[in-house]
């Protein structure tokens, strides 16, 4: 693999700092943190009020002197100090005390594919501020492929699609390396925004995405599939009067609004297949596409990809935690790369 597995096996903790959720895996303990990447701050004193799920519940419901911030955007740390404070609180005193006992604490972190050096430096600085002496960076695509059980170390093609909150990453892997990949700035947040704009424009209804998951309401049941409900009732606030109001929304119109941002994802998928060698594309016709990430659970998205590509599409068993579980498998030494010994002349 392109990352040094020997170095990763020496790491003690793995961190996946996502735009939506932060996950921490500790060697010997497993997944210990799985919380929203949010923190509530008192702007008058600078003190931290809440982190994780409680901070996310405060979004849009706080007085002026309390601000809910997200230190991670698109898989990149945009506020290093706040990310460190958030991680300290999420870990808790007991886990921090265990990590401090390590004489030379090593950490591993996921980074988005093709991330720039500044983004990589921000991830390293965040973990160094928590006491790590050395930080190993692993491409999210490779970590997610390992976490969902794909044979990434074999000389066969495997295709992975990481559907995140802010970005979608697609790659073809072989022999533990990325053959071709693309990162698209479209994710679950863009899909939510498309639904919100549709409701505001056609029904004059405001539905804040940070307080309600509009996608889950609009697509109750199997809304994106042909057998879904024809009409869905949605509650929100009237744009003109500000009063609470309920409207019945045509599910087909919501499907159309959602498909617009998803066409960009299909274009990126086509680009990856065009850049992929023909022999690997032949392998993909059999094994298909593996979807991971929280947005992979969007109803009907897998069928949409099947119709567009003609290939099998699978959703991982635990799509939201595949990346951090892949890092954990590398830390535990469960991945053995294929060793290619040099031939004697």
Short mmCIF file of C-alpha atoms in Angstrom, two decimals:
data_model
loop_
_atom_site.label_atom_id
_atom_site.label_comp_id
_atom_site.label_asym_id
_atom_site.label_seq_id
_atom_site.Cartn_x
_atom_site.Cartn_y
_atom_site.Cartn_z
CA UNK A 1 0.00 0.00 0.00
CA UNK A 2 1.11 3.58 -0.52
CA UNK A 3 0.99 4.27 3.21
CA UNK A 4 3.58 2.68 5.47
CA UNK A 5 1.80 -0.14 7.26
CA UNK A 6 4.80 -0.60 9.57
CA UNK A 7 4.46 2.99 10.73
CA UNK A 8 0.69 2.67 11.11
CA UNK A 9 1.05 -0.43 13.28
CA UNK A 10 3.05 1.69 15.72
CA UNK A 11 0.22 4.21 16.07
CA UNK A 12 -1.99 4.18 19.14
CA UNK A 13 -5.00 6.25 18.03
CA UNK A 14 -6.82 6.88 14.72
CA UNK A 15 -8.96 9.96 14.07
CA UNK A 16 -11.46 10.65 11.29
CA UNK A 17 -12.28 14.37 11.35
CA UNK A 18 -15.31 14.67 9.08
CA UNK A 19 -17.45 17.66 8.25
CA UNK A 20 -20.48 15.98 9.82
CA UNK A 21 -19.04 13.66 12.50
CA UNK A 22 -15.78 13.06 14.35
CA UNK A 23 -14.73 9.50 15.11
CA UNK A 24 -11.82 8.24 17.24
CA UNK A 25 -10.45 4.69 17.33
CA UNK A 26 -8.01 3.66 20.07
CA UNK A 27 -5.92 0.51 19.70
CA UNK A 28 -7.17 -2.09 22.13
CA UNK A 29 -10.42 -0.24 22.86
CA UNK A 30 -12.01 0.11 19.42
CA UNK A 31 -14.29 2.97 18.36
CA UNK A 32 -14.62 5.23 21.41
CA UNK A 33 -15.96 8.48 19.91
CA UNK A 34 -18.66 8.95 17.25
CA UNK A 35 -20.13 12.43 17.67
CA UNK A 36 -21.14 15.38 15.46
CA UNK A 37 -18.29 17.78 14.63
CA UNK A 38 -19.82 20.74 16.44
CA UNK A 39 -18.95 22.92 19.43
CA UNK A 40 -20.93 25.61 21.26
CA UNK A 41 -18.86 28.59 22.48
CA UNK A 42 -19.68 31.49 24.80
CA UNK A 43 -18.46 34.49 22.77
CA UNK A 44 -18.29 36.70 25.87
CA UNK A 45 -15.89 34.50 27.84
CA UNK A 46 -14.53 32.20 25.11
CA UNK A 47 -15.45 29.15 27.18
CA UNK A 48 -16.66 25.92 25.62
CA UNK A 49 -20.26 25.13 26.57
CA UNK A 50 -21.01 21.89 24.74
CA UNK A 51 -19.59 19.61 22.04
CA UNK A 52 -20.94 16.81 19.89
CA UNK A 53 -24.62 15.91 19.88
CA UNK A 54 -25.59 18.52 22.48
CA UNK A 55 -23.89 21.30 20.53
CA UNK A 56 -25.64 20.21 17.35
CA UNK A 57 -29.01 20.35 19.12
CA UNK A 58 -28.24 23.95 20.09
CA UNK A 59 -27.84 25.05 16.45
CA UNK A 60 -30.37 27.78 15.70
CA UNK A 61 -31.71 27.77 19.27
CA UNK A 62 -29.11 29.82 21.15
CA UNK A 63 -29.01 33.44 22.39
CA UNK A 64 -26.69 35.93 20.71
CA UNK A 65 -23.71 35.31 22.98
CA UNK A 66 -23.60 31.55 22.25
CA UNK A 67 -22.27 30.48 18.87
CA UNK A 68 -22.24 26.97 17.44
CA UNK A 69 -19.15 26.42 15.28
CA UNK A 70 -17.95 23.58 13.07
CA UNK A 71 -14.13 23.44 13.06
CA UNK A 72 -14.07 20.96 10.14
CA UNK A 73 -15.35 21.76 6.66
CA UNK A 74 -15.21 19.34 3.75
CA UNK A 75 -12.88 17.00 5.65
CA UNK A 76 -10.40 19.84 6.26
CA UNK A 77 -9.71 21.42 9.65
CA UNK A 78 -10.45 25.14 9.31
CA UNK A 79 -10.03 26.05 13.00
CA UNK A 80 -7.17 24.09 14.58
CA UNK A 81 -7.57 25.44 18.12
CA UNK A 82 -11.31 24.75 18.22
CA UNK A 83 -10.81 21.28 16.74
CA UNK A 84 -8.32 20.49 19.50
CA UNK A 85 -10.67 21.73 22.21
CA UNK A 86 -13.55 19.75 20.71
CA UNK A 87 -11.47 16.55 20.55
CA UNK A 88 -10.31 16.94 24.17
CA UNK A 89 -13.90 17.17 25.38
CA UNK A 90 -15.10 14.31 23.19
CA UNK A 91 -12.35 12.01 24.46
CA UNK A 92 -12.98 12.82 28.10
CA UNK A 93 -10.50 12.92 30.97
CA UNK A 94 -10.28 9.14 31.39
CA UNK A 95 -9.28 8.42 27.79
CA UNK A 96 -6.91 11.40 27.69
CA UNK A 97 -5.18 10.08 30.81
CA UNK A 98 -4.70 6.69 29.11
CA UNK A 99 -3.21 8.32 26.02
CA UNK A 100 -0.86 10.48 28.09
CA UNK A 101 0.68 7.31 29.55
CA UNK A 102 2.10 6.48 26.12
CA UNK A 103 5.75 7.57 26.11
CA UNK A 104 5.73 8.49 22.41
CA UNK A 105 2.12 8.82 21.32
CA UNK A 106 1.57 8.19 17.60
CA UNK A 107 -1.65 9.01 15.76
CA UNK A 108 -3.16 8.38 12.34
CA UNK A 109 -5.70 10.57 10.55
CA UNK A 110 -7.81 10.43 7.40
CA UNK A 111 -7.35 13.14 4.79
CA UNK A 112 -9.49 13.69 1.68
CA UNK A 113 -8.06 12.58 -1.62
CA UNK A 114 -5.79 15.12 -3.31
CA UNK A 115 -5.88 17.44 -0.29
CA UNK A 116 -3.45 20.35 -0.43
CA UNK A 117 -0.41 20.61 1.90
CA UNK A 118 -2.12 23.23 4.08
CA UNK A 119 -5.03 20.89 4.77
CA UNK A 120 -2.63 18.07 5.62
CA UNK A 121 -0.65 20.39 7.90
CA UNK A 122 -3.84 21.43 9.69
CA UNK A 123 -4.70 17.78 10.43
CA UNK A 124 -1.19 17.14 11.73
CA UNK A 125 -1.18 20.27 13.92
CA UNK A 126 -4.56 19.33 15.40
CA UNK A 127 -3.29 15.96 16.62
CA UNK A 128 0.12 17.29 17.66
CA UNK A 129 -1.72 19.74 19.91
CA UNK A 130 -3.33 16.74 21.62
CA UNK A 131 0.06 15.25 22.48
CA UNK A 132 0.90 13.15 19.41
CA UNK A 133 4.64 12.99 18.68
CA UNK A 134 4.12 11.67 15.17
CA UNK A 135 1.09 11.73 12.84
CA UNK A 136 0.54 9.42 9.85
CA UNK A 137 -1.86 10.61 7.15
CA UNK A 138 -3.94 8.07 5.20
CA UNK A 139 -6.09 8.79 2.15
CA UNK A 140 -9.77 8.50 3.07
CA UNK A 141 -10.43 6.39 -0.02
CA UNK A 142 -7.92 3.72 1.02
CA UNK A 143 -9.05 3.72 4.65
CA UNK A 144 -12.72 3.40 3.64
CA UNK A 145 -11.95 0.57 1.21
CA UNK A 146 -10.10 -1.33 3.95
CA UNK A 147 -12.89 -0.65 6.44
CA UNK A 148 -15.60 -2.14 4.23
CA UNK A 149 -13.58 -5.27 3.48
CA UNK A 150 -12.52 -4.68 -0.12
CA UNK A 151 -9.40 -6.62 -1.25
CA UNK A 152 -7.42 -3.46 -1.93
CA UNK A 153 -4.05 -5.23 -1.72
CA UNK A 154 -4.86 -7.62 -4.60
CA UNK A 155 -4.10 -6.95 -8.31
CA UNK A 156 -7.81 -6.61 -9.12
CA UNK A 157 -9.87 -3.47 -9.49
CA UNK A 158 -12.12 -2.28 -6.69
CA UNK A 159 -14.23 0.87 -6.92
CA UNK A 160 -15.09 2.91 -3.85
CA UNK A 161 -17.42 5.90 -3.51
CA UNK A 162 -17.19 7.88 -0.28
CA UNK A 163 -20.38 9.94 0.07
CA UNK A 164 -19.69 12.57 2.71
CA UNK A 165 -21.54 15.62 3.96
CA UNK A 166 -19.54 18.14 1.91
CA UNK A 167 -17.77 16.09 -0.76
CA UNK A 168 -18.07 12.87 -2.74
CA UNK A 169 -14.87 10.97 -3.50
CA UNK A 170 -14.69 8.22 -6.13
CA UNK A 171 -11.67 6.01 -6.87
CA UNK A 172 -10.52 2.80 -8.50
CA UNK A 173 -7.96 0.91 -6.38
CA UNK A 174 -5.54 -1.86 -7.26
CA UNK A 175 -2.48 -3.28 -5.46
CA UNK A 176 -3.14 -1.04 -2.47
CA UNK A 177 -2.88 2.19 -4.47
CA UNK A 178 -5.23 4.63 -6.16
CA UNK A 179 -5.28 4.13 -9.94
CA UNK A 180 -7.59 7.04 -10.71
CA UNK A 181 -9.76 9.17 -8.46
CA UNK A 182 -11.82 12.35 -8.35
CA UNK A 183 -13.19 14.52 -5.55
CA UNK A 184 -16.50 16.32 -6.18
CA UNK A 185 -17.69 19.24 -4.00
CA UNK A 186 -21.19 17.75 -3.75
CA UNK A 187 -22.40 15.84 -0.71
CA UNK A 188 -25.31 15.36 1.64
CA UNK A 189 -25.38 19.05 2.56
CA UNK A 190 -25.81 20.06 -1.09
CA UNK A 191 -28.71 17.63 -1.45
CA UNK A 192 -30.35 19.01 1.68
CA UNK A 193 -29.86 22.53 0.35
CA UNK A 194 -31.52 21.58 -2.94
CA UNK A 195 -34.60 20.33 -1.07
CA UNK A 196 -34.72 23.47 1.07
CA UNK A 197 -34.51 25.75 -1.96
CA UNK A 198 -37.25 23.78 -3.71
CA UNK A 199 -39.59 24.16 -0.73
CA UNK A 200 -38.83 27.86 -0.41
CA UNK A 201 -39.27 28.63 -4.10
CA UNK A 202 -42.35 26.55 -4.91
CA UNK A 203 -44.15 26.37 -1.55
CA UNK A 204 -42.87 29.49 0.30
CA UNK A 205 -41.87 27.27 3.21
CA UNK A 206 -38.69 27.64 5.25
CA UNK A 207 -37.11 24.48 6.58
CA UNK A 208 -33.74 25.00 8.32
CA UNK A 209 -31.37 22.14 7.52
CA UNK A 210 -29.48 22.44 10.80
CA UNK A 211 -32.57 21.75 12.92
CA UNK A 212 -34.44 19.25 10.74
CA UNK A 213 -33.19 16.72 8.20
CA UNK A 214 -35.40 17.79 5.29
CA UNK A 215 -34.25 14.95 3.14
CA UNK A 216 -35.48 12.36 5.61
CA UNK A 217 -38.85 14.10 5.85
CA UNK A 218 -39.27 14.63 2.13
CA UNK A 219 -38.27 11.08 1.29
CA UNK A 220 -40.02 9.16 4.02
CA UNK A 221 -40.21 5.52 3.07
CA UNK A 222 -38.70 4.97 -0.37
CA UNK A 223 -39.21 8.44 -1.79
CA UNK A 224 -36.53 8.24 -4.46
CA UNK A 225 -37.77 4.91 -5.79
CA UNK A 226 -40.68 4.23 -8.14
CA UNK A 227 -42.69 2.63 -5.32
CA UNK A 228 -42.38 5.57 -2.94
CA UNK A 229 -45.27 7.80 -1.75
CA UNK A 230 -46.67 10.18 -4.36
CA UNK A 231 -47.22 12.99 -1.82
CA UNK A 232 -45.36 13.80 1.40
CA UNK A 233 -46.53 16.18 4.14
CA UNK A 234 -43.85 18.55 5.44
CA UNK A 235 -44.01 21.02 8.33
CA UNK A 236 -42.14 24.31 8.30
CA UNK A 237 -42.42 28.09 8.64
CA UNK A 238 -44.23 30.31 6.17
CA UNK A 239 -41.87 32.73 4.45
CA UNK A 240 -44.32 35.66 4.46
CA UNK A 241 -46.13 35.34 7.81
CA UNK A 242 -43.55 33.44 9.87
CA UNK A 243 -46.27 31.10 11.15
CA UNK A 244 -46.02 27.33 11.25
CA UNK A 245 -47.56 25.70 8.20
CA UNK A 246 -47.85 22.25 6.63
CA UNK A 247 -47.79 21.56 2.91
CA UNK A 248 -48.18 18.45 0.79
CA UNK A 249 -45.19 18.14 -1.53
CA UNK A 250 -45.13 16.14 -4.74
CA UNK A 251 -42.40 13.54 -4.28
CA UNK A 252 -41.62 13.54 -8.00
CA UNK A 253 -40.77 17.26 -7.81
CA UNK A 254 -38.49 16.60 -4.83
CA UNK A 255 -36.80 13.83 -6.81
CA UNK A 256 -36.12 16.29 -9.62
CA UNK A 257 -34.63 18.81 -7.20
CA UNK A 258 -32.35 16.14 -5.72
CA UNK A 259 -31.23 14.80 -9.10
CA UNK A 260 -29.76 18.15 -10.15
CA UNK A 261 -26.76 18.05 -7.75
CA UNK A 262 -26.46 14.29 -8.24
CA UNK A 263 -25.80 14.73 -11.96
CA UNK A 264 -22.43 16.23 -11.00
CA UNK A 265 -21.65 13.03 -9.08
CA UNK A 266 -22.56 10.95 -12.14
CA UNK A 267 -20.25 13.10 -14.29
CA UNK A 268 -17.39 12.46 -11.85
CA UNK A 269 -18.13 8.74 -11.88
CA UNK A 270 -17.97 8.75 -15.67
CA UNK A 271 -14.63 10.58 -15.60
CA UNK A 272 -13.11 7.96 -13.29
CA UNK A 273 -14.26 5.14 -15.57
CA UNK A 274 -12.92 6.91 -18.67
CA UNK A 275 -9.49 7.39 -17.06
CA UNK A 276 -9.34 3.80 -15.82
CA UNK A 277 -7.40 1.15 -17.82
CA UNK A 278 -9.70 -1.23 -19.78
CA UNK A 279 -8.53 -4.34 -17.88
CA UNK A 280 -9.58 -2.81 -14.58
CA UNK A 281 -12.94 -1.69 -15.98
CA UNK A 282 -13.57 -5.32 -16.92
CA UNK A 283 -13.01 -6.28 -13.27
CA UNK A 284 -15.43 -3.58 -12.14
CA UNK A 285 -18.18 -5.08 -14.31
CA UNK A 286 -18.14 -8.06 -11.94
CA UNK A 287 -17.42 -6.55 -8.51
CA UNK A 288 -19.21 -3.21 -9.07
CA UNK A 289 -19.16 -0.10 -6.89
CA UNK A 290 -18.98 -0.04 -3.10
CA UNK A 291 -20.69 2.95 -1.46
CA UNK A 292 -19.65 4.21 1.98
CA UNK A 293 -20.27 7.39 3.97
CA UNK A 294 -23.35 8.75 5.70
CA UNK A 295 -24.93 10.02 2.47
CA UNK A 296 -24.69 6.55 0.91
CA UNK A 297 -27.93 5.73 2.72
CA UNK A 298 -29.89 8.22 0.59
CA UNK A 299 -32.94 6.21 -0.56
CA UNK A 300 -32.67 5.23 -4.21
CA UNK A 301 -29.14 6.56 -4.81
CA UNK A 302 -27.75 3.05 -5.33
CA UNK A 303 -30.45 2.28 -7.92
CA UNK A 304 -29.71 5.56 -9.68
CA UNK A 305 -26.04 4.54 -10.03
CA UNK A 306 -27.03 1.09 -11.29
CA UNK A 307 -29.19 2.63 -14.00
CA UNK A 308 -26.46 5.11 -15.01
CA UNK A 309 -23.53 2.65 -15.13
CA UNK A 310 -25.05 -0.80 -15.61
CA UNK A 311 -22.72 -2.12 -12.87
CA UNK A 312 -23.62 -3.70 -9.53
CA UNK A 313 -23.77 -1.21 -6.66
CA UNK A 314 -23.36 -2.26 -3.02
CA UNK A 315 -23.71 -0.33 0.25
CA UNK A 316 -21.29 -1.21 3.04
CA UNK A 317 -22.65 -2.84 6.17
CA UNK A 318 -21.68 0.16 8.33
CA UNK A 319 -21.11 2.87 5.71
CA UNK A 320 -20.75 5.80 8.11
CA UNK A 321 -17.78 4.40 10.07
CA UNK A 322 -15.85 2.55 7.35
CA UNK A 323 -13.00 5.07 7.22
CA UNK A 324 -12.14 4.98 10.91
CA UNK A 325 -12.61 1.20 11.07
CA UNK A 326 -10.19 0.89 8.14
CA UNK A 327 -7.64 2.95 10.02
CA UNK A 328 -8.22 0.78 13.08
CA UNK A 329 -7.61 -2.39 11.03
CA UNK A 330 -4.28 -0.93 9.87
CA UNK A 331 -3.34 -0.04 13.45
CA UNK A 332 -4.17 -3.57 14.61
CA UNK A 333 -2.05 -5.10 11.85
CA UNK A 334 -4.93 -6.89 10.13
CA UNK A 335 -3.88 -5.77 6.63
CA UNK A 336 -1.06 -7.65 4.92
CA UNK A 337 0.16 -6.13 1.65
CA UNK A 338 1.12 -8.29 -1.30
CA UNK A 339 4.91 -8.59 -1.25
CA UNK A 340 6.50 -8.44 -4.69
CA UNK A 341 10.06 -9.77 -4.36
CA UNK A 342 12.52 -8.53 -7.00
CA UNK A 343 13.39 -11.09 -9.63
CA UNK A 344 16.95 -12.37 -9.80
CA UNK A 345 18.77 -11.53 -13.01
#
